[in-house]
PDB file of C-alpha atoms in Angstrom:
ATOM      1  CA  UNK H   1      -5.921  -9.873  36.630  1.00  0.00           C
ATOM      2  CA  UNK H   2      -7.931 -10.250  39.687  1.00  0.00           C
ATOM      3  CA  UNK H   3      -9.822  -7.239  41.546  1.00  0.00           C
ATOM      4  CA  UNK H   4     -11.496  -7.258  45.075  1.00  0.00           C
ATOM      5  CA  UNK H   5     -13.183  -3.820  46.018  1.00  0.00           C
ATOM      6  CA  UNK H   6     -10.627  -1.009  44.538  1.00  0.00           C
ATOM      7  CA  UNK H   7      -7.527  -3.261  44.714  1.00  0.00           C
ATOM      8  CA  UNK H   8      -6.250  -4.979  41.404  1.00  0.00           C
ATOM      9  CA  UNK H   9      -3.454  -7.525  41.060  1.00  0.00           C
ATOM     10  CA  UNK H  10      -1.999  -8.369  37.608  1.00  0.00           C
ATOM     11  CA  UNK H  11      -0.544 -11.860  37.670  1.00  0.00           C
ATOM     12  CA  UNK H  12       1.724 -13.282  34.455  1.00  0.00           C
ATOM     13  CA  UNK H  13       4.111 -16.572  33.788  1.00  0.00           C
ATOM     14  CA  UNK H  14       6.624 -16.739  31.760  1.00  0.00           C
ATOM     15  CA  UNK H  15       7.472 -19.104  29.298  1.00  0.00           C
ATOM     16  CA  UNK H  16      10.122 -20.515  27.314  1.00  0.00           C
ATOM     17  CA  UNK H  17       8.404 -20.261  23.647  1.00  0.00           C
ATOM     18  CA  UNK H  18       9.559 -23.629  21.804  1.00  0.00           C
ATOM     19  CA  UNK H  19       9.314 -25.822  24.802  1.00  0.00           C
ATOM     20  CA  UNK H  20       6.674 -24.402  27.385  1.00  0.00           C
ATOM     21  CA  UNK H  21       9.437 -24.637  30.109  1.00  0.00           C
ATOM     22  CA  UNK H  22       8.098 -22.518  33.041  1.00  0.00           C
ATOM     23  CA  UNK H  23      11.097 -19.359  33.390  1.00  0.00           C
ATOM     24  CA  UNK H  24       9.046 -16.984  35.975  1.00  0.00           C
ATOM     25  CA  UNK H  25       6.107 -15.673  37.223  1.00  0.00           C
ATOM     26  CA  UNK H  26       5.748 -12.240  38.711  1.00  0.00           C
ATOM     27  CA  UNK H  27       3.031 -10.166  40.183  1.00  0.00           C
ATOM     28  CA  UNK H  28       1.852  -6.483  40.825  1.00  0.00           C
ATOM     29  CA  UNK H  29      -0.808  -4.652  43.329  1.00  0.00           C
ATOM     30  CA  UNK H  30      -2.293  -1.220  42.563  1.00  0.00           C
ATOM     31  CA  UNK H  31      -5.036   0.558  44.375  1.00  0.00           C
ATOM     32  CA  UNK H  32      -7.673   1.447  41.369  1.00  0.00           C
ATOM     33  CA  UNK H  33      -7.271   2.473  37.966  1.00  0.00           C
ATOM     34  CA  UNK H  34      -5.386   5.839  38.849  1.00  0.00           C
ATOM     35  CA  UNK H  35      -2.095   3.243  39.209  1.00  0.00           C
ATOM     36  CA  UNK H  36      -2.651   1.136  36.016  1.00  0.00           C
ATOM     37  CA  UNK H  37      -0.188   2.826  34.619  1.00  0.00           C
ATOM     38  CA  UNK H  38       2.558   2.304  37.330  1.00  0.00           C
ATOM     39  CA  UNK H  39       1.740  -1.413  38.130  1.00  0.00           C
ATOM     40  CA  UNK H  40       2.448  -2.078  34.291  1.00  0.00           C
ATOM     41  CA  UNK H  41       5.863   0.093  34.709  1.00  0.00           C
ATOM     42  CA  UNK H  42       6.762  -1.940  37.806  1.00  0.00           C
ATOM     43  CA  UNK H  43       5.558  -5.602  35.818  1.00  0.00           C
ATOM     44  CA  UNK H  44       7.724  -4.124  32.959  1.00  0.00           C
ATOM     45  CA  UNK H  45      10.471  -4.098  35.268  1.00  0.00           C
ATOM     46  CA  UNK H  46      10.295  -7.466  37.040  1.00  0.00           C
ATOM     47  CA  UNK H  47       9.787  -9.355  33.642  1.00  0.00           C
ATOM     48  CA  UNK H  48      13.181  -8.083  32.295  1.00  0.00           C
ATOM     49  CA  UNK H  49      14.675  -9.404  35.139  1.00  0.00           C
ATOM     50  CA  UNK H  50      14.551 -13.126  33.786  1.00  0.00           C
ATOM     51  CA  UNK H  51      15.913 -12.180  30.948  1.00  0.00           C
ATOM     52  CA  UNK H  52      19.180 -12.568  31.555  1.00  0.00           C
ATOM     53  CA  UNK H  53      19.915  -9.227  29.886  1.00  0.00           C
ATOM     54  CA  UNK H  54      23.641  -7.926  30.417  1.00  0.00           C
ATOM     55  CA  UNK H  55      24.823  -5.019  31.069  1.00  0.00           C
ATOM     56  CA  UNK H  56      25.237  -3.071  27.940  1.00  0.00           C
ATOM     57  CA  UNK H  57      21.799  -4.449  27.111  1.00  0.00           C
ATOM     58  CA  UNK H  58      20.188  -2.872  30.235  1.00  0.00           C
ATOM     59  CA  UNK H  59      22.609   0.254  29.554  1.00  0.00           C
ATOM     60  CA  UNK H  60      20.826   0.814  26.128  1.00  0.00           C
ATOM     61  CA  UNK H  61      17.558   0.131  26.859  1.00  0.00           C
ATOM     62  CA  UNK H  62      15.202   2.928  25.726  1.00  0.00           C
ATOM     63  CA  UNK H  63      11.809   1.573  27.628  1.00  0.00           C
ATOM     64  CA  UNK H  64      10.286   4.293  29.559  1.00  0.00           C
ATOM     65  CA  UNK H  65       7.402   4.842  31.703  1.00  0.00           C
ATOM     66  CA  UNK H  66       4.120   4.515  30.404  1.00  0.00           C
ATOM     67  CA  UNK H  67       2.774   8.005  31.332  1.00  0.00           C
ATOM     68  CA  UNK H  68       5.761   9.767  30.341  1.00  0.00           C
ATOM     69  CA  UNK H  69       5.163   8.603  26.462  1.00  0.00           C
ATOM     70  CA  UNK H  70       1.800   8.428  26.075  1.00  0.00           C
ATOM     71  CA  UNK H  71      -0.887  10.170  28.356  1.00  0.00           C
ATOM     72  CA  UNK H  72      -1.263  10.091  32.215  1.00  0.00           C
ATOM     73  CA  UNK H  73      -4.697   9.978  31.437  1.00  0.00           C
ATOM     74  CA  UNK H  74      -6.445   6.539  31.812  1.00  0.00           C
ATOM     75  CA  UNK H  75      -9.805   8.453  29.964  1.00  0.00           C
ATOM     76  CA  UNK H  76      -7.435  10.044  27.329  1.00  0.00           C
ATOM     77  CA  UNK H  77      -5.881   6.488  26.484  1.00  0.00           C
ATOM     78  CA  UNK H  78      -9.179   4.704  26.151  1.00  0.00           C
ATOM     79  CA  UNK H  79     -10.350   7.504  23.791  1.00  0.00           C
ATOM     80  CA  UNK H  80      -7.083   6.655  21.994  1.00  0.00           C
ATOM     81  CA  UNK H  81      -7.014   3.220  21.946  1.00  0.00           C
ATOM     82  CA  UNK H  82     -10.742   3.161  20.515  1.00  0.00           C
ATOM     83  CA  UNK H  83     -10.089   5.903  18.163  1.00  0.00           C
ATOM     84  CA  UNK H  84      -7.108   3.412  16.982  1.00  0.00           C
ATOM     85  CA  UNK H  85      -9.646   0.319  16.111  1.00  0.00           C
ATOM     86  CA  UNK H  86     -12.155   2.818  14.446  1.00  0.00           C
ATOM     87  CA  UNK H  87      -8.558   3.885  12.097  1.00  0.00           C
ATOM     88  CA  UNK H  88      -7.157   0.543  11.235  1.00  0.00           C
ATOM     89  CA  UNK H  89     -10.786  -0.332   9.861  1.00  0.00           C
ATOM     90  CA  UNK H  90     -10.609   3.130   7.908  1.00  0.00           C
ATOM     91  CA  UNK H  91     -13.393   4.658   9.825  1.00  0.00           C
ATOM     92  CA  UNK H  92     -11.341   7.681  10.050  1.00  0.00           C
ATOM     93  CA  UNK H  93     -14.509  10.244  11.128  1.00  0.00           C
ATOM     94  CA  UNK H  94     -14.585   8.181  14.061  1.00  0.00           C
ATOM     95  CA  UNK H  95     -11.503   7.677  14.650  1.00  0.00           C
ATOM     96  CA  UNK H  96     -10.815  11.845  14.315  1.00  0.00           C
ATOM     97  CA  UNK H  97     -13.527  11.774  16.985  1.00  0.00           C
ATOM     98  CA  UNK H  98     -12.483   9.426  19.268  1.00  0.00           C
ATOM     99  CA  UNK H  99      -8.963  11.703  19.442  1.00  0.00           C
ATOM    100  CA  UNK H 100     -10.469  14.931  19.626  1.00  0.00           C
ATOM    101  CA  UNK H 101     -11.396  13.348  22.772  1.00  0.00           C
ATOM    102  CA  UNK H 102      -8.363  12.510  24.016  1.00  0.00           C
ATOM    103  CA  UNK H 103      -6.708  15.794  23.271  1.00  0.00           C
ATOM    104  CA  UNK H 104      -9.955  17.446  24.805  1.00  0.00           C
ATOM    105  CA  UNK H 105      -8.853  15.202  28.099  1.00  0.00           C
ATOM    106  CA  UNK H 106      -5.039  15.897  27.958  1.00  0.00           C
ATOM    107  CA  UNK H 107      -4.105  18.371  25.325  1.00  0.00           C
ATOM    108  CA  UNK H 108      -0.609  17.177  25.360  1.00  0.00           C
ATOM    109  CA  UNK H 109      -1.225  13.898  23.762  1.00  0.00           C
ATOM    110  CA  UNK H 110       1.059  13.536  20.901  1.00  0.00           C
ATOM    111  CA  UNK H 111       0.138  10.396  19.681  1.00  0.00           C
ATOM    112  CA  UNK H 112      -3.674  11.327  19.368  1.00  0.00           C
ATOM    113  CA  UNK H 113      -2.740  14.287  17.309  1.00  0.00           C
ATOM    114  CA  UNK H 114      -0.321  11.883  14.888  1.00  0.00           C
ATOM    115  CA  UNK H 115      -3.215   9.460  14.220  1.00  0.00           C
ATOM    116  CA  UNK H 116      -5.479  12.684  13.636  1.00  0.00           C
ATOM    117  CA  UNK H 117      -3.102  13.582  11.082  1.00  0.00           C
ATOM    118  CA  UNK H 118      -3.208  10.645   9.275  1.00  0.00           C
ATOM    119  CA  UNK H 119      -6.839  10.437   8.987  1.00  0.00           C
ATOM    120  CA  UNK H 120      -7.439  13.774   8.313  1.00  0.00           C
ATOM    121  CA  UNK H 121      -4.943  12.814   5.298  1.00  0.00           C
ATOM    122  CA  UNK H 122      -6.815   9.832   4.498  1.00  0.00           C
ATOM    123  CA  UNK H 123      -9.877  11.593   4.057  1.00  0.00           C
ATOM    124  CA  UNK H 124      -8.268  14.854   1.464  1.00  0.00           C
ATOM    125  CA  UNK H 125      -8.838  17.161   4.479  1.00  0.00           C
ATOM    126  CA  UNK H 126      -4.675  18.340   4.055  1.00  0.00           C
ATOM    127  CA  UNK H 127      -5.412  21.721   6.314  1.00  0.00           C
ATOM    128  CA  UNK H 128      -6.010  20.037   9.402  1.00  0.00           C
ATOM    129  CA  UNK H 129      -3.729  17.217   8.887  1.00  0.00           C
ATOM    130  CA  UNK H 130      -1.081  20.186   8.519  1.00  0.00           C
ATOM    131  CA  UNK H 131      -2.085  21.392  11.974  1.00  0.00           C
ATOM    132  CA  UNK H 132      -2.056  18.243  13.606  1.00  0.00           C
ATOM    133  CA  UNK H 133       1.207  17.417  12.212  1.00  0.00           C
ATOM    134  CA  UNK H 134       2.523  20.574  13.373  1.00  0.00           C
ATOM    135  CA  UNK H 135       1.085  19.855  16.819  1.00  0.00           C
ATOM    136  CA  UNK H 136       2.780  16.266  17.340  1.00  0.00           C
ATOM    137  CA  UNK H 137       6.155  17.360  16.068  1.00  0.00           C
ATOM    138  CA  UNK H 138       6.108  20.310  19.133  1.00  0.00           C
ATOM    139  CA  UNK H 139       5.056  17.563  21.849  1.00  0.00           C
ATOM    140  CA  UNK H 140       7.656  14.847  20.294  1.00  0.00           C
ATOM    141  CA  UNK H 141       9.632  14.694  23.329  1.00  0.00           C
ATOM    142  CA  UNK H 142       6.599  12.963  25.143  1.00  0.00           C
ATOM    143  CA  UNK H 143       6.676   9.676  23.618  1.00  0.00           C
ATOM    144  CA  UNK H 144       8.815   6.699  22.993  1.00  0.00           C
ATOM    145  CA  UNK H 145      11.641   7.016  20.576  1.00  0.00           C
ATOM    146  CA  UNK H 146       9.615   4.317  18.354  1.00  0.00           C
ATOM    147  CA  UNK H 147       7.094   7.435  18.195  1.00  0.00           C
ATOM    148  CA  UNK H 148       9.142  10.005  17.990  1.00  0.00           C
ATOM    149  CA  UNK H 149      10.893   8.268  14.567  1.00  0.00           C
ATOM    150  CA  UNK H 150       6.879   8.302  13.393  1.00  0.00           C
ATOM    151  CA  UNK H 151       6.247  11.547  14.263  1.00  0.00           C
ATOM    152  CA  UNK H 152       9.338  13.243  13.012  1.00  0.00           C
ATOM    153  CA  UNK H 153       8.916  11.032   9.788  1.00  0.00           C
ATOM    154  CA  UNK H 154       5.864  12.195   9.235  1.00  0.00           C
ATOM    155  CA  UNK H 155       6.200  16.104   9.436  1.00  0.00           C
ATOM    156  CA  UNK H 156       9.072  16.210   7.243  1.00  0.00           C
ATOM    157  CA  UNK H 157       7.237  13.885   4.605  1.00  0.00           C
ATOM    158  CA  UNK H 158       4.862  16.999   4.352  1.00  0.00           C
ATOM    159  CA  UNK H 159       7.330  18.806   2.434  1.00  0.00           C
ATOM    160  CA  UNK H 160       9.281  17.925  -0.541  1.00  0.00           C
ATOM    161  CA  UNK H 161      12.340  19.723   0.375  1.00  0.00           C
ATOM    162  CA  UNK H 162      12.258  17.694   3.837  1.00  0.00           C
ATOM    163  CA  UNK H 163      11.546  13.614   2.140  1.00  0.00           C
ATOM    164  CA  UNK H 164      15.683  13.045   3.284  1.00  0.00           C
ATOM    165  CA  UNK H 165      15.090  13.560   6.400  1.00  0.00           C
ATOM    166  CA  UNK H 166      11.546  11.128   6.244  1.00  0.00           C
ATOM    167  CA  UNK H 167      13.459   9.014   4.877  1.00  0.00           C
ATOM    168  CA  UNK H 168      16.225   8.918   7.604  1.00  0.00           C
ATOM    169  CA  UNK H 169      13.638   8.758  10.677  1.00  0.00           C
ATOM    170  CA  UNK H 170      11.370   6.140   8.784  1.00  0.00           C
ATOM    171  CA  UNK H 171      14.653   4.308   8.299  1.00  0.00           C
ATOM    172  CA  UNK H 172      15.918   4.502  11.660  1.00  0.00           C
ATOM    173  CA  UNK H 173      12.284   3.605  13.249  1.00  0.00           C
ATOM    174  CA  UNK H 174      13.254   0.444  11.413  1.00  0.00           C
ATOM    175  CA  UNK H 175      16.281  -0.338  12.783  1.00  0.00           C
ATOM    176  CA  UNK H 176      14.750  -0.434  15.987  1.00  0.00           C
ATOM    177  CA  UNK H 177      11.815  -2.446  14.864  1.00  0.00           C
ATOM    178  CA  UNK H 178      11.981  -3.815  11.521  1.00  0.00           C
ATOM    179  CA  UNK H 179       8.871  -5.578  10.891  1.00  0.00           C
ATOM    180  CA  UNK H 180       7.112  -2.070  12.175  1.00  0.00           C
ATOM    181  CA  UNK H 181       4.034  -2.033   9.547  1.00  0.00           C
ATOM    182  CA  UNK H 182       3.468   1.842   9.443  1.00  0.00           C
ATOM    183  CA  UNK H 183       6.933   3.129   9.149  1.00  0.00           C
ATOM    184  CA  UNK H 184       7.382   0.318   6.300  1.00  0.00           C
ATOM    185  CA  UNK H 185       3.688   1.771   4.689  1.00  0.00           C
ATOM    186  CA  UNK H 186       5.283   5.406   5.390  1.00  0.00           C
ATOM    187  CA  UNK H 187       8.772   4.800   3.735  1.00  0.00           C
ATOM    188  CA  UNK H 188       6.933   3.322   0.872  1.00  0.00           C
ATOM    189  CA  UNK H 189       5.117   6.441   0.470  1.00  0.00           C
ATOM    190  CA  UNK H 190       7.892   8.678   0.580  1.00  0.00           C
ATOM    191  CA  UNK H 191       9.707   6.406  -2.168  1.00  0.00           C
ATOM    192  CA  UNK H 192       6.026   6.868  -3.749  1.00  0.00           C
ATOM    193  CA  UNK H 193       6.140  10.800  -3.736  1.00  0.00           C
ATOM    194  CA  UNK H 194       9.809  10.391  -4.906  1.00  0.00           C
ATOM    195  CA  UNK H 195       8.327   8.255  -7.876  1.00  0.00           C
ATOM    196  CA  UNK H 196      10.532   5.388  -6.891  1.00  0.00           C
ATOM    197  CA  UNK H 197       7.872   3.073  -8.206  1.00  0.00           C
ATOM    198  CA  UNK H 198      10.274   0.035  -7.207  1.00  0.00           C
ATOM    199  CA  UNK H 199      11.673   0.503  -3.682  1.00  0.00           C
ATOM    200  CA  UNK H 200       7.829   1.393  -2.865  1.00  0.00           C
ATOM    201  CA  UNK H 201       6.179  -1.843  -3.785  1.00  0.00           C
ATOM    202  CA  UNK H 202       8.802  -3.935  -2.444  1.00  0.00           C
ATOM    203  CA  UNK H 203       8.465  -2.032   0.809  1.00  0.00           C
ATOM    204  CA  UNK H 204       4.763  -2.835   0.599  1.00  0.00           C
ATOM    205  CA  UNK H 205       4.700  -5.997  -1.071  1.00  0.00           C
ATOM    206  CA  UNK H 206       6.404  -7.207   2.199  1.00  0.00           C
ATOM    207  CA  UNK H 207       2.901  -6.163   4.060  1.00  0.00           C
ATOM    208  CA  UNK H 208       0.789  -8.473   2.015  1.00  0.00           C
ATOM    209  CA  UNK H 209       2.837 -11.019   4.271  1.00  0.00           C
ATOM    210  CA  UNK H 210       0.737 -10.111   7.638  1.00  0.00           C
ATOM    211  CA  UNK H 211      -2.788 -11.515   8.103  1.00  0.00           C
ATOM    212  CA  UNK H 212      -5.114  -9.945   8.103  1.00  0.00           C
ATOM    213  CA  UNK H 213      -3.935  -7.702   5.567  1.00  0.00           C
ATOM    214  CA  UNK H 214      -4.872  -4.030   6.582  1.00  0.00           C
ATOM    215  CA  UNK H 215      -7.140  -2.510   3.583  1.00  0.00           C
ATOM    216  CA  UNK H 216      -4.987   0.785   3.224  1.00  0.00           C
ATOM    217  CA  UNK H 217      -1.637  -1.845   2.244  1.00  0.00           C
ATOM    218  CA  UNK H 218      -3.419  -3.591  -0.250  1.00  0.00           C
ATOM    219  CA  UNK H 219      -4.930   0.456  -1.548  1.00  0.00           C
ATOM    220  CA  UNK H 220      -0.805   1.009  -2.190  1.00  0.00           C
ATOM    221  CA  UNK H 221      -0.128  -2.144  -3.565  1.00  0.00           C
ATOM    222  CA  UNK H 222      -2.751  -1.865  -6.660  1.00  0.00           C
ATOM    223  CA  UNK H 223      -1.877   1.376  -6.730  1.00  0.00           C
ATOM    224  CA  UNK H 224       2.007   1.251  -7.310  1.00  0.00           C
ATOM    225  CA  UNK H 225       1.176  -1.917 -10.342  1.00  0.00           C
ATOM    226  CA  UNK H 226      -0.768   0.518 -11.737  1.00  0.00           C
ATOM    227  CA  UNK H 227       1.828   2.736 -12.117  1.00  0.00           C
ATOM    228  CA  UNK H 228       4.107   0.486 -13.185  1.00  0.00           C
ATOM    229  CA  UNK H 229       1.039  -0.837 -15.831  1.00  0.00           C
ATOM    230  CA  UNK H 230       0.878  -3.989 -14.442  1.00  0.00           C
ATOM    231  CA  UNK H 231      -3.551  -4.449 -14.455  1.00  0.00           C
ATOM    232  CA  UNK H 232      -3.402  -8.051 -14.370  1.00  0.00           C
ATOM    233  CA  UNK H 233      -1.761  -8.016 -11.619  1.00  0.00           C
ATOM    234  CA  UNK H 234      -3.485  -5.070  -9.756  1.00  0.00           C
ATOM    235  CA  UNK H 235      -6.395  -6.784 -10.615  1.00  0.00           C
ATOM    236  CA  UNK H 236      -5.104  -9.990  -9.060  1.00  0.00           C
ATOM    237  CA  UNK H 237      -4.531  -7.919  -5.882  1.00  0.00           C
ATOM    238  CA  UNK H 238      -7.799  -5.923  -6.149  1.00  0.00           C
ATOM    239  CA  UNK H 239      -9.953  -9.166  -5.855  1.00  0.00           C
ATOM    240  CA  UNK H 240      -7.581 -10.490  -2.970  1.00  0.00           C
ATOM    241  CA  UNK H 241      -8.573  -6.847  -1.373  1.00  0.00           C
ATOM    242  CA  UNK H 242     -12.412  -7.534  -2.030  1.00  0.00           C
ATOM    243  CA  UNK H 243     -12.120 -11.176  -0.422  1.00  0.00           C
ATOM    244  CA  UNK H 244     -10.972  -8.980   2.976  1.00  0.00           C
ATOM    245  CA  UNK H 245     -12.962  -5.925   2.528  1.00  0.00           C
ATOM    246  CA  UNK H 246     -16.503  -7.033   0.296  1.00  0.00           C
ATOM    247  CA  UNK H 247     -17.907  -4.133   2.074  1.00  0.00           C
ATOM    248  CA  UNK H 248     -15.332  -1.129   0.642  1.00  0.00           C
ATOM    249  CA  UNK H 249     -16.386   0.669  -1.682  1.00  0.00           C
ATOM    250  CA  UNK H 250     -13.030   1.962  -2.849  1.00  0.00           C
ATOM    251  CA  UNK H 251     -11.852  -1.293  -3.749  1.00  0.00           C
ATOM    252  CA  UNK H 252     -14.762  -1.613  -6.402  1.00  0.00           C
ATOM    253  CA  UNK H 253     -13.805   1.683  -8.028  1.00  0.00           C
ATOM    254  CA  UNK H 254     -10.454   0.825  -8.200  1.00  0.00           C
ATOM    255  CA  UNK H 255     -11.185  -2.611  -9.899  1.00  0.00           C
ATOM    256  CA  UNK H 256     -13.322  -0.640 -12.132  1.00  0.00           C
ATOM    257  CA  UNK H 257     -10.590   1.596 -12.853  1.00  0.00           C
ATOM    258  CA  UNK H 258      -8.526  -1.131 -13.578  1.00  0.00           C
ATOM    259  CA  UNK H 259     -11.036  -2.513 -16.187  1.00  0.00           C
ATOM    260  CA  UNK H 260     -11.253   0.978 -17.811  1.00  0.00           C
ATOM    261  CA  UNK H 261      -7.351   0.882 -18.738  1.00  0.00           C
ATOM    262  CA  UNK H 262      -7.674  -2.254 -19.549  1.00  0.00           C
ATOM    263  CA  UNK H 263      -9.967  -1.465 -22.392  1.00  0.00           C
ATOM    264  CA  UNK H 264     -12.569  -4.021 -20.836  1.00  0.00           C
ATOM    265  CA  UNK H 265     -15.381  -1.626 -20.342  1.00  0.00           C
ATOM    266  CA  UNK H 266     -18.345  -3.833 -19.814  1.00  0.00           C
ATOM    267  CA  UNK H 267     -16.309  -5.046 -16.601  1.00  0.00           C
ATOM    268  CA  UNK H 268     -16.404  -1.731 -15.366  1.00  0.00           C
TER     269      UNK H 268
END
C-alpha cells in the first residue's frame, strides 16, 4: 500500500498460480485508518469479479463485511490479532491479556472472548473459560459462519450431554473449510472426551502434515499413543516436538513420562 498525508491506497495483481499469467489488478482509496476496514470490503469485492464466479456461486456466497464479523474497532483488532501470536506460541497469559483488551475496547467482540476461552482452558483455569464461552455463544451472530461453527462447537463441547451437537458444528465448519486446523484439533478432542482413541489421532495425525507444526498438535498426538500404549512411538513424536519447541518445558515432562511407563527410569 502506499500513503501520502492521511490518504492510503491498497494496490494488488492478480495472478494465474501455475503460470504467472497476469488476470487483474485492482485498487482502493480510503481516508485514514477509520476506513481500513471498508477499503478491504470494497478490494474484496472487485477481486471476485475476475473470478468468473456464476451465479449460484455469487448466490451462495457467505463473505460479509469485515466489521460486521469481527470488531469495528481498528484498536480492538490489533489487541486481537497480537493476543492471537502470543496464543499460537502458547503464551496464553498474554494472550488472555492482549483480549481483555479488546473486549475492554469493544465489549462485543466475540472472537476475543472464544480465544479467551481457550486459553483460559489451556491453562486449568475451567471457571473463566466457562464464562467466556458463555459470552461468545450470546454474541455468535457477529461473526462469520466459519466462526460461528467454532464458537457453537465449542460451547456445546463443554458439556457431555451436548458432544453431538460439537460434533455436528465442528463437522460442518469442515465442510466449509476442510483443511481448517482448529476445528480438526477440536473434533479430535471431542472424539478424545468420547474415548474414541482412533478417529482422534487420525484427525490429528493429519496436523503433523503442516509446517511448522503448532506445539499444542504434537501435545495431542503423544498424548492419544499413549493411550493407545504406543511409547515408542510417542516417544518418536515427543523428540520431533523438542526439535520445534527445545524451549517447552511440557514436552520434557511428557518424554519423561514416557520413560517412566516404559520402565526406563534413568531416562527420566
Amino acid at each position: 500500500y502506499t500513503r501520502a498525508d492521511d490518504i492510503f491506497r491498497i494496490n494488488i495483481t492478480l495472478q494465474e498460480g501455475s503460470s504467472g499469467e497476469l488476470i487483474g489488478s485492482e485498487s482502493v482509496e480510503g481516508h485514514g485508518e477509520k476506513d481500513f476496514y471498508a477499503m478491504v470490503d470494497e478490494l474484496t469485492r472487485k477481486i471476485k469479479t475476475n473470478f468468473e464466479l456464476s451465479e449460484t456461486q455469487i448466490a451462495t456466497d457467505i463473505d460479509k463485511e469485515v466489521g460486521k464479523i469481527t470488531t469495528d474497532s481498528l484498536e480492538a483488532y490489533k489487541h486481537y490479532s497480537q493476543g492471537r501470536k502470543y496464543h499460537l506460541n502458547g503464551d496464553y497469559a498474554r494472550g488472555i491479556e492482549s483480549m481483555l483488551k479488546a473486549v475492554e475496547v469493544d465489549p462485543g467482540f466475540a472472537m476475543a472472548y472464544r480465544s479467551m476461552a481457550a486459553a483460559y482452558g489451556n491453562m486449568g483455569y475451567f471457571g473463566a473459560r466457562k464464562n467466556a464461552r458463555q459470552k461468545a455463544f450470546e454474541l455468535r451472530d457477529r461473526v462469520s459462519d466459519r466462526e460461528r461453527f467454532l464458537i457453537e462447537g465449542d460451547y456445546y463441547w463443554s458439556s457431555e450431554k451436548t458432544l453431538d451437537k460439537a460434533i455436528e458444528a465442528y463437522s460442518g465448519l469442515l465442510e466449509l473449510y476442510p483443511d481448517d486446523s482448529i476445528a480438526i484439533t477440536n473434533l479430535g478432542g471431542v472424539y478424545s472426551n468420547l474415548e474414541e482413541w482412533d478417529r482422534s489421532l487420525e484427525l490429528y495425525r493429519m496436523l503433523l502434515q503442516n509446517k511448522p507444526v503448532n506445539f499444542i498438535v504434537y501435545w495431542n498426538v503423544i498424548e492419544m499413543y499413549m493411550v493407545k500404549g504406543m511409547y515408542d512411538i510417542a516417544r518418536q513424536v515427543a523428540m520431533s516436538a523438542l526439535n520445534d519447541y527445545p524451549d517447552n518445558a511440557s514436552f520434557y515432562a511428557r518424554l519423561a513420562l514416557i520413560y517412566i511407563c516404559q520402565g526406563e527410569y534413568d531416562l527420566a
